[in-house]
Amino acid sequence: MTNLAILPILIPFLAGILLAFTHNRIQLTRRLAMVFALIHLIAMGFLLFKVLLDGSIVLEAGDWIAPYGIILVLDPLSTLLVLTSSIILLAVVWYAPASVSEEQEGFYFYTFVFLLVTGVSGAFVTGDLFNLFVFFEVLLMASYALITHGGKKVQLRESIKYVLINLFSSMLFVTAVSYIYAVLGTVNMAQLAERAAATDQPGIITTVAILLFFVFATKGAAFPLYYWMPHSYIVPNPVVSALFGALLTKVGVYSLIRTFTLIFHQQPEIIDQLFLWVGNLTMLFGVIGALASRNIKLIVAYNIIPAIGFMLVGIGIFNHDGLSGSIYYLLQDMIVKAALFLLAGTIAAVAGTADINKMGGMIRSHPVLGWMFFLAGLVLAGVPPFSGFIGKLLLVRGAFEKGETVTVIIMLLTSLLILLSIVRAFIRIFWGEGETATQQTRHSTRRLIPVGFLMLFTVFLGVGAEAILPTVQQIADYLLNPQEYIDLVLKGGR
Amino acid sequence: MEIIMIVLAGILFGFAVYNILQKQLLRIIIGTALLSHAAHLFILTMGKLKRGAAPILTEGTENYTDPLPQALILTSIVISFGVTSLLLVLAYRAVKTNGTDNMEELRGNEHD
């Protein structure tokens, strides 16, 4: 049964290849894409059920036992994230026909979407640091194709910056991996954790850790390395933006959570402070960017950054509540960011412009769209019944436990400013006099169904927190105790 | 030997960064190619340079070369080869569409 661990990679990969063959029959491709996304979602749901019930699944590829071969690990954390990404995949594939032109869909659009998800799932399940780099490249390659998909002038201009910054950080990743290999003599994460814990030179490991932090922080858009992100995320089609905003930066955050809880926690006084302060500054600067923008897509894109800050702070707090908060926030943010990007895309398509100063009074013609956007804004800001609140509550509790009062103040201030930025956009777009010229209204219902599907999950994550929270807290305990992961992976290798 | 290789990798890193910081698009791409070479040399050196038998596990093999860095480099070379060729095509298209290969002019503004 260990072969099940390959499924998160295999299903989207095969789907992507099959969809390449049907690319010039658009209707068939759309239906097949929906079917594959649904299969992926069901399979991942089954895997999560199985992992929670029977324990984690470890696949040693080609029967090469753990520290020597490449391993894939389905533990509760990676399975939960793979499941969340499959939810987003389904919503995105559902929304795509309303937004992407038929001509563009014909240019292997769905193939790239599925290959992107292949890379993302691979990055979540791999148990090998170098393999993580390989899957990063898989997802980046697909993202390069998607960000230029359509070939508009502005897309090509921004994509060069996007490709360059990612290429640079990938090469730094390789360099960091080779440092680690020189110091610890392995790239298997479990063995790295074991050897790092036993080493008598924590200084050099912390140095490498900071290099690796730089790499993942660039991918995850943390302060001061987020400058490339907002403008390049708004140029492609809203579907692609949603996919990027929900998945790509979060893979960086996942890598940080995984490597820094497992391997690089040798000198907590340095690492924790680094995370806390980078997190604090990320929250503040991100939300300032959101407040300064007048473009609805840019407001949403800038709002990714404070969310990353919240998760980093959670890692920096490094106690039970902090880590559970981080993971909870990660899960809910993936879904709500996808929903917000799709909503922003719908608003921009309906209004014919993305500038919020040129819109107004849209609540009269598009009430559902308006209230959905409002709801998503509340979720994002963490207003009580919704999912953002649970994550923030856990983070605040964890920070108080650790005595980090400044961080708590910054977190609460940031939440307030996030609310301000979203509500201000809401008021500008939906209230007031004057009707924005409404184009393409025929598509707006078709666009709202997938968004509603995502909103359902965010509301459930908030109202039904009782159902998910125990699992998340269990994962936090598991992350705080790296020995469990080491034993899980290296059981046969000794 | 390792020292020479490390210094060489360092020089390549330096040239790569210098080239990436230029304004002309083609120079930047050459910079990224140099950067990947530097990183690959670095992996090779970090796995210790030594000569010996093939890394086949048999009894009594003492002096063997470490296969892992070579496998890592091979993977990484293929990836950076692919990315570099993609970047060249992308740069070509971007230059054709935007009418300039100067990064200063590709900066863009808030309102598009």
XYZ file of C-alpha atoms in Angstrom:
606
model
C 0.000 0.000 0.000
C 2.981 2.348 0.226
C 2.614 2.972 -3.486
C -0.331 5.239 -2.672
C 2.163 7.966 -1.863
C 2.851 8.464 -5.563
C -0.786 9.325 -6.329
C -0.624 13.079 -5.561
C 2.075 13.382 -8.224
C 0.864 10.762 -10.656
C -2.772 11.824 -11.110
C -2.160 15.451 -12.165
C 0.892 14.417 -14.183
C -1.007 11.860 -16.254
C -3.970 14.218 -16.529
C -1.687 16.930 -17.855
C -0.214 14.634 -20.475
C -3.599 13.297 -21.578
C -5.016 16.799 -21.875
C -2.157 17.734 -24.173
C -3.503 15.219 -26.702
C -7.003 16.677 -26.722
C -5.881 20.303 -26.794
C -7.649 21.263 -30.014
C -11.020 19.863 -28.911
C -11.881 22.475 -26.338
C -15.193 21.080 -25.066
C -13.719 17.628 -24.505
C -10.641 19.096 -22.820
C -12.761 21.137 -20.415
C -14.837 18.154 -19.412
C -11.831 15.887 -19.063
C -10.055 18.520 -16.975
C -13.044 18.705 -14.641
C -13.177 14.927 -14.375
C -9.462 14.651 -13.621
C -9.622 17.444 -11.048
C -12.554 15.686 -9.386
C -10.686 12.355 -9.404
C -7.683 14.095 -7.866
C -9.829 15.666 -5.150
C -11.521 12.372 -4.296
C -8.226 10.472 -4.294
C -6.602 13.043 -2.015
C -9.606 12.993 0.308
C -9.268 9.218 0.481
C -5.535 9.508 1.174
C -6.097 11.972 4.023
C -8.708 9.655 5.491
C -6.295 6.750 5.225
C -3.318 8.656 6.634
C -5.292 9.930 9.607
C -6.686 6.480 10.248
C -3.723 4.174 9.607
C -0.748 6.492 9.996
C 1.668 8.049 7.528
C 2.659 6.388 4.268
C 6.294 6.335 3.155
C 7.236 5.274 -0.354
C 10.823 4.325 -1.017
C 11.060 4.703 -4.778
C 12.515 1.696 -6.542
C 12.929 -0.113 -3.206
C 16.044 1.895 -2.402
C 15.816 2.033 1.355
C 15.424 5.353 3.063
C 18.633 7.325 3.337
C 19.882 6.150 -0.082
C 16.929 6.398 -2.410
C 14.365 9.110 -3.049
C 11.449 8.903 -0.682
C 7.946 10.298 -0.746
C 6.293 10.909 2.596
C 2.567 11.270 3.080
C 2.298 12.471 6.660
C -0.737 14.385 7.956
C 0.773 17.788 7.104
C 1.679 17.024 3.492
C -1.565 15.120 2.880
C -3.664 17.967 4.231
C -1.854 20.436 1.973
C -2.142 18.161 -1.047
C -5.875 17.884 -0.397
C -6.203 21.670 -0.131
C -4.342 22.156 -3.396
C -6.659 19.662 -5.091
C -9.659 21.722 -3.915
C -8.097 24.783 -5.494
C -7.307 22.864 -8.663
C -10.965 21.885 -9.017
C -12.191 25.458 -8.472
C -9.668 26.831 -10.945
C -10.490 24.317 -13.661
C -14.163 25.025 -13.068
C -13.698 28.783 -13.368
C -11.303 28.698 -16.323
C -13.774 28.361 -19.247
C -15.517 31.583 -18.207
C -12.321 33.583 -18.120
C -9.752 32.086 -20.471
C -10.439 32.564 -24.174
C -10.992 29.440 -26.248
C -7.917 30.168 -28.294
C -5.778 30.312 -25.179
C -7.329 27.149 -23.792
C -6.251 25.456 -26.986
C -2.623 26.305 -26.264
C -2.267 23.571 -23.637
C -3.682 25.744 -20.852
C -5.020 22.843 -18.788
C -1.873 20.810 -19.340
C 0.189 23.508 -17.683
C -2.313 23.901 -14.858
C -2.113 20.198 -14.080
C 1.677 20.136 -14.392
C 1.863 23.048 -11.959
C -0.186 21.045 -9.490
C 2.109 18.061 -10.112
C 5.060 20.159 -9.002
C 3.211 21.554 -6.011
C 2.084 18.110 -4.824
C 5.581 16.762 -5.383
C 7.092 19.529 -3.275
C 4.617 18.716 -0.509
C 5.234 14.976 -0.418
C 8.955 14.676 -1.047
C 11.261 13.722 1.807
C 14.488 14.687 0.108
C 15.957 18.158 -0.021
C 17.332 17.890 -3.531
C 14.109 16.386 -4.770
C 12.365 19.402 -3.288
C 14.504 21.529 -5.598
C 13.518 19.355 -8.564
C 9.823 19.703 -7.798
C 10.280 23.430 -7.310
C 11.638 23.505 -10.844
C 8.715 21.425 -12.137
C 6.200 23.844 -10.714
C 8.213 26.883 -11.755
C 8.528 25.604 -15.312
C 4.743 25.251 -15.528
C 4.331 28.659 -13.920
C 6.659 30.249 -16.499
C 4.417 28.877 -19.201
C 1.255 30.047 -17.441
C 2.462 33.542 -16.625
C 3.245 34.211 -20.281
C 0.115 32.406 -21.483
C -1.646 34.808 -23.794
C 1.548 36.675 -24.649
C 0.387 40.199 -23.876
C 2.986 42.959 -23.786
C 2.777 43.508 -20.041
C 2.841 39.769 -19.354
C 6.058 39.285 -21.278
C 7.601 42.262 -19.519
C 6.745 41.065 -16.014
C 7.477 37.408 -16.731
C 11.147 38.140 -17.425
C 11.527 39.532 -13.919
C 9.575 36.611 -12.503
C 11.722 34.031 -14.298
C 14.973 35.767 -13.376
C 14.235 36.082 -9.684
C 13.121 32.475 -9.494
C 16.103 31.243 -11.477
C 18.441 33.127 -9.172
C 16.867 31.744 -6.033
C 16.852 28.225 -7.507
C 20.580 28.434 -8.078
C 21.028 29.630 -4.510
C 18.956 26.629 -3.463
C 21.368 24.290 -5.260
C 24.293 26.041 -3.606
C 22.690 25.750 -0.189
C 22.003 22.051 -0.763
C 25.637 21.483 -1.681
C 26.743 23.274 1.501
C 24.492 20.989 3.493
C 25.845 17.980 1.662
C 29.392 19.062 2.468
C 28.585 19.557 6.139
C 26.221 16.672 6.851
C 26.878 14.273 3.973
C 23.272 13.577 2.974
C 20.258 15.226 1.358
C 17.585 13.025 2.902
C 15.575 15.256 5.234
C 15.162 12.668 7.992
C 18.849 11.811 7.999
C 19.712 15.508 7.844
C 17.566 16.049 10.929
C 19.270 13.206 12.741
C 22.772 14.358 11.862
C 22.044 18.034 12.459
C 20.816 17.193 15.945
C 23.980 15.246 16.664
C 26.433 17.766 15.238
C 28.885 19.661 17.421
C 28.999 22.661 15.088
C 25.579 24.305 15.206
C 27.061 27.544 13.857
C 27.719 26.282 10.351
C 24.283 24.669 10.186
C 22.645 27.935 11.179
C 24.637 29.698 8.463
C 23.379 27.268 5.840
C 19.903 27.564 7.334
C 19.922 31.304 6.762
C 20.994 30.808 3.151
C 18.124 28.361 2.708
C 15.786 30.788 4.492
C 16.753 33.375 1.888
C 15.815 30.934 -0.897
C 12.440 29.943 0.550
C 11.647 33.490 1.587
C 12.176 34.599 -1.999
C 9.804 31.897 -3.263
C 7.363 32.627 -0.451
C 7.531 36.434 -0.876
C 8.668 37.453 2.601
C 10.103 40.841 3.512
C 12.376 42.157 1.977
C 12.179 39.681 -0.889
C 8.576 40.210 -1.959
C 9.219 43.067 -4.389
C 8.926 40.821 -7.457
C 5.624 39.279 -6.452
C 2.616 41.644 -6.608
C 3.164 43.004 -10.090
C 3.993 39.681 -11.693
C 0.997 37.961 -10.058
C -1.543 40.353 -11.516
C -0.520 40.231 -15.168
C -1.730 36.751 -16.169
C -5.347 35.666 -16.401
C -7.163 35.768 -13.016
C -7.351 31.965 -13.054
C -3.577 31.769 -13.188
C -3.259 34.496 -10.549
C -5.513 32.479 -8.273
C -3.431 29.376 -8.797
C -0.190 31.263 -8.142
C -1.510 33.225 -5.189
C -2.960 30.133 -3.565
C -0.204 27.629 -4.227
C 3.204 28.992 -5.205
C 4.046 31.244 -2.269
C 2.562 28.651 0.075
C 4.990 26.012 -1.192
C 7.773 28.310 -0.003
C 6.120 28.618 3.393
C 5.591 24.858 3.594
C 9.290 24.303 2.846
C 10.194 26.737 5.618
C 7.909 24.962 8.078
C 9.231 21.551 7.098
C 12.958 22.268 7.044
C 13.091 24.630 9.998
C 11.083 22.466 12.359
C 12.878 19.330 11.272
C 16.480 20.205 10.548
C 17.510 23.739 11.365
C 16.361 24.265 14.867
C 19.835 24.066 16.402
C 20.132 27.657 17.612
C 16.579 28.745 18.433
C 17.694 32.118 19.787
C 18.864 33.155 16.303
C 16.388 31.303 14.078
C 13.268 32.183 16.064
C 14.147 35.846 16.227
C 14.874 35.846 12.507
C 11.452 34.385 11.768
C 9.678 36.714 14.170
C 11.215 39.882 12.814
C 11.003 38.942 9.179
C 7.387 37.983 9.867
C 6.610 41.271 11.605
C 8.115 43.359 8.831
C 6.465 41.215 6.144
C 3.053 41.839 7.702
C 3.564 45.585 7.990
C 5.088 46.219 4.584
C 2.657 43.931 2.782
C -0.382 45.618 4.221
C 1.048 49.065 3.497
C 1.392 47.972 -0.123
C -2.229 46.831 -0.122
C -3.383 50.154 1.308
C -1.419 52.124 -1.257
C -2.858 50.348 -4.313
C -5.847 51.415 -6.338
C -5.933 48.342 -8.549
C -8.247 45.636 -7.228
C -5.976 42.821 -8.411
C -2.960 44.514 -6.864
C -4.790 44.921 -3.551
C -5.443 41.196 -3.455
C -1.878 40.389 -4.549
C -0.393 42.614 -1.833
C -2.652 40.918 0.700
C -0.748 37.671 0.101
C 2.275 39.208 1.815
C 0.855 39.883 5.312
C -0.562 36.337 5.280
C 2.948 35.010 4.670
C 4.044 37.203 7.587
C 1.489 35.577 9.890
C 2.751 32.121 8.994
C 6.392 33.101 9.502
C 5.577 34.542 12.909
C 3.926 31.245 13.778
C 7.135 29.388 12.944
C 9.127 31.934 14.932
C 6.919 31.483 18.014
C 7.681 27.771 17.790
C 5.331 26.389 20.389
C 2.205 24.305 20.142
C -0.189 27.190 19.536
C 2.160 29.070 17.235
C 2.695 26.144 14.890
C -0.967 25.095 14.888
C -1.868 28.693 14.089
C 0.656 28.752 11.270
C -0.668 25.555 9.708
C -4.297 26.553 10.144
C -3.574 29.909 8.597
C -1.714 28.243 5.743
C -4.668 25.973 4.949
C -7.340 28.630 5.084
C -5.231 31.219 3.300
C -4.705 28.929 0.298
C -8.460 28.687 -0.181
C -9.417 32.273 0.569
C -6.638 33.683 -1.642
C -7.808 31.579 -4.557
C -11.371 32.812 -3.961
C -10.275 36.447 -3.684
C -8.213 36.345 -6.866
C -11.110 34.777 -8.754
C -13.466 37.431 -7.336
C -11.074 40.226 -8.250
C -10.862 38.763 -11.751
C -14.644 38.669 -11.995
C -14.951 42.251 -10.766
C -12.347 43.456 -13.238
C -14.030 41.563 -16.078
C -17.506 42.856 -15.209
C -16.379 46.453 -14.729
C -14.004 46.414 -17.687
C -11.263 47.964 -15.567
C -9.203 47.027 -12.529
C -8.958 50.575 -11.153
C -11.241 50.883 -8.115
C -11.560 54.644 -8.561
C -13.356 54.102 -11.857
C -15.939 51.716 -10.408
C -18.990 52.342 -8.297
C -22.510 51.218 -7.482
C -21.991 47.662 -8.660
C -24.012 46.202 -5.777
C -27.196 47.008 -7.720
C -26.346 44.918 -10.742
C -24.162 42.278 -9.026
C -25.348 41.757 -5.448
C -24.046 38.187 -5.119
C -20.606 39.144 -6.343
C -20.528 42.060 -3.918
C -21.488 40.105 -0.839
C -19.148 37.276 -1.713
C -16.283 39.748 -1.959
C -17.298 41.225 1.381
C -17.424 37.777 2.956
C -13.993 36.884 1.543
C -12.661 40.155 2.949
C -13.996 39.283 6.398
C -12.391 35.850 6.195
C -9.095 37.414 5.177
C -9.113 39.938 7.987
C -10.049 37.270 10.530
C -13.454 38.420 11.725
C -14.729 35.911 14.323
C -16.944 33.246 12.847
C -14.646 32.727 9.866
C -11.502 30.706 9.376
C -8.984 33.566 9.469
C -9.976 34.208 13.053
C -9.085 30.721 14.285
C -5.588 30.918 12.822
C -5.000 34.373 14.250
C -6.384 33.431 17.633
C -3.949 30.529 17.876
C -1.067 32.727 16.748
C -1.895 35.466 19.259
C -2.229 32.931 22.054
C 1.093 31.352 21.107
C 2.819 34.729 20.954
C 1.540 35.725 24.394
C 2.705 32.412 25.783
C 6.168 33.168 24.425
C 6.006 36.773 25.681
C 6.277 38.392 22.250
C 3.975 41.345 22.912
C 5.322 43.459 20.035
C 4.456 40.709 17.580
C 0.921 40.506 18.972
C 0.451 44.248 18.542
C 1.743 44.113 14.971
C -0.482 41.124 14.169
C -3.613 42.845 15.432
C -2.738 46.114 13.739
C -2.107 44.274 10.471
C -5.462 42.483 10.685
C -7.152 45.826 11.123
C -5.333 47.308 8.156
C -6.172 44.265 6.000
C -9.818 44.803 6.866
C -9.462 48.478 5.986
C -7.876 47.752 2.609
C -10.563 45.231 1.633
C -13.536 47.178 2.969
C -12.328 50.343 1.296
C -12.131 48.485 -2.004
C -15.600 47.061 -1.337
C -17.078 50.479 -0.656
C -15.472 52.019 -3.729
C -16.532 49.239 -6.049
C -19.993 48.324 -4.816
C -21.422 51.341 -3.057
C -21.849 54.911 -4.135
C -23.532 56.524 -7.067
C -23.107 55.711 -10.702
C -23.184 52.401 -12.452
C -19.985 50.944 -13.819
C -20.305 49.852 -17.399
C -21.112 46.187 -17.099
C -19.636 43.944 -19.712
C -19.858 40.192 -20.071
C -22.606 39.846 -17.493
C -23.587 36.544 -19.050
C -20.452 34.971 -17.614
C -20.772 36.284 -14.101
C -22.979 33.452 -12.782
C -20.722 30.821 -14.272
C -17.799 32.526 -12.612
C -19.446 32.723 -9.219
C -20.249 29.021 -8.801
C -16.610 27.900 -8.377
C -15.959 30.847 -6.085
C -18.970 29.835 -4.039
C -17.498 26.341 -3.870
C -14.287 27.790 -2.387
C -16.194 30.072 -0.016
C -18.025 27.029 1.274
C -14.716 25.553 2.386
C -13.535 28.765 4.062
C -16.783 29.093 5.953
C -16.543 25.446 6.947
C -12.944 25.937 8.115
C -14.234 28.706 10.377
C -17.554 27.405 11.620
C -16.515 23.768 11.626
C -13.127 24.415 13.201
C -13.877 21.820 15.852
C -13.597 19.129 13.187
C -10.230 20.191 11.797
C -8.468 21.786 14.722
C -7.587 18.521 16.515
C -5.823 17.297 13.355
C -3.935 20.565 13.003
C -2.882 20.487 16.645
C -1.768 16.906 16.228
C 0.370 18.024 13.267
C 1.877 20.818 15.369
C 2.870 18.330 18.053
C 4.312 16.109 15.385
C 6.368 18.992 13.990
C 7.633 19.903 17.454
C 8.955 16.376 17.823
C 11.214 15.699 14.807
C 12.155 12.280 16.135
C 8.759 11.007 15.008
C 9.478 11.953 11.388
C 12.987 10.496 11.596
C 11.685 7.197 12.938
C 8.951 7.142 10.324
C 11.353 7.554 7.409
C 14.476 5.778 8.564
C 12.857 2.738 10.113
C 14.289 0.308 7.568
C 17.528 2.118 6.864
C 19.423 1.268 9.999
C 42.723 21.127 -5.974
C 39.581 21.861 -3.978
C 40.865 25.339 -3.173
C 41.366 26.122 -6.852
C 37.904 24.869 -7.690
C 36.319 26.887 -4.917
C 38.085 30.023 -6.059
C 37.006 29.334 -9.630
C 33.401 28.877 -8.491
C 33.688 32.124 -6.547
C 34.978 33.979 -9.605
C 32.127 32.553 -11.668
C 29.602 33.649 -9.024
C 31.104 37.112 -9.130
C 30.941 37.376 -12.906
C 27.437 35.966 -12.886
C 26.164 38.547 -10.422
C 27.939 41.324 -12.322
C 26.250 40.229 -15.526
C 22.829 39.828 -13.919
C 23.031 43.410 -12.681
C 23.504 44.747 -16.229
C 20.696 46.429 -18.135
C 20.916 44.491 -21.377
C 18.702 41.410 -21.395
C 21.177 39.108 -23.146
C 23.884 39.880 -20.605
C 21.504 38.989 -17.823
C 20.810 35.638 -19.451
C 24.542 34.974 -19.812
C 24.802 35.865 -16.142
C 22.235 33.258 -15.173
C 24.033 30.631 -17.272
C 27.317 31.458 -15.499
C 25.507 31.303 -12.176
C 24.359 27.766 -12.854
C 27.905 26.746 -13.876
C 29.235 28.202 -10.660
C 26.649 26.333 -8.604
C 27.441 23.058 -10.385
C 31.187 23.391 -9.873
C 30.415 24.158 -6.289
C 28.442 20.943 -5.804
C 31.257 18.939 -7.398
C 33.803 20.458 -5.054
C 31.631 20.080 -1.993
C 31.412 16.334 -2.623
C 35.243 16.214 -2.384
C 37.352 15.799 -5.502
C 39.024 12.447 -5.557
C 39.829 9.676 -7.952
C 39.185 6.032 -7.397
C 37.017 3.098 -8.276
C 33.467 3.278 -9.520
C 30.962 3.537 -6.692
C 29.808 -0.068 -6.865
C 29.197 -1.579 -3.503
C 31.452 -4.588 -3.155
C 33.439 -5.940 -0.262
C 36.703 -4.208 0.341
C 36.169 -1.085 -1.762
C 37.872 1.715 0.096
C 38.727 4.371 -2.449
C 35.661 5.228 -4.445
C 34.184 8.404 -5.901
C 30.998 9.727 -4.410
C 28.243 9.339 -7.018
C 25.682 11.589 -5.356
C 27.122 15.020 -6.276
C 27.426 13.848 -9.866
C 23.816 12.763 -9.912
C 22.777 16.079 -8.397
C 24.800 18.051 -10.935
C 23.412 16.067 -13.831
C 19.857 16.789 -12.711
C 20.639 20.409 -12.112
C 22.395 20.808 -15.483
C 19.379 19.463 -17.327
C 17.071 21.816 -15.443
C 19.197 24.896 -15.947
C 19.644 24.004 -19.610
C 15.893 23.907 -20.011
C 15.329 27.112 -18.106
C 18.055 28.946 -20.032
C 16.589 27.977 -23.394
C 13.124 28.992 -22.188
C 14.531 32.289 -20.979
C 16.154 32.939 -24.359
C 12.869 32.375 -26.190
C 11.006 34.470 -23.645
C 13.522 37.287 -23.939
C 13.263 37.167 -27.720
C 9.472 37.432 -27.575
C 9.590 40.156 -24.939
C 12.069 42.202 -26.946
C 9.980 41.804 -30.109
C 6.769 42.819 -28.331
C 8.096 45.612 -26.150
C 10.576 46.940 -28.664
C 13.468 47.210 -26.219
C 15.952 44.973 -24.441
C 16.861 47.519 -21.794
C 15.661 46.534 -18.343
C 15.281 50.194 -17.369
C 12.652 50.608 -20.044
C 10.978 47.322 -19.120
C 10.283 48.626 -15.646
C 6.629 49.378 -16.326
C 4.324 51.611 -14.316
C 1.435 51.345 -11.917
C -1.372 51.725 -14.405
C -1.158 48.860 -16.844
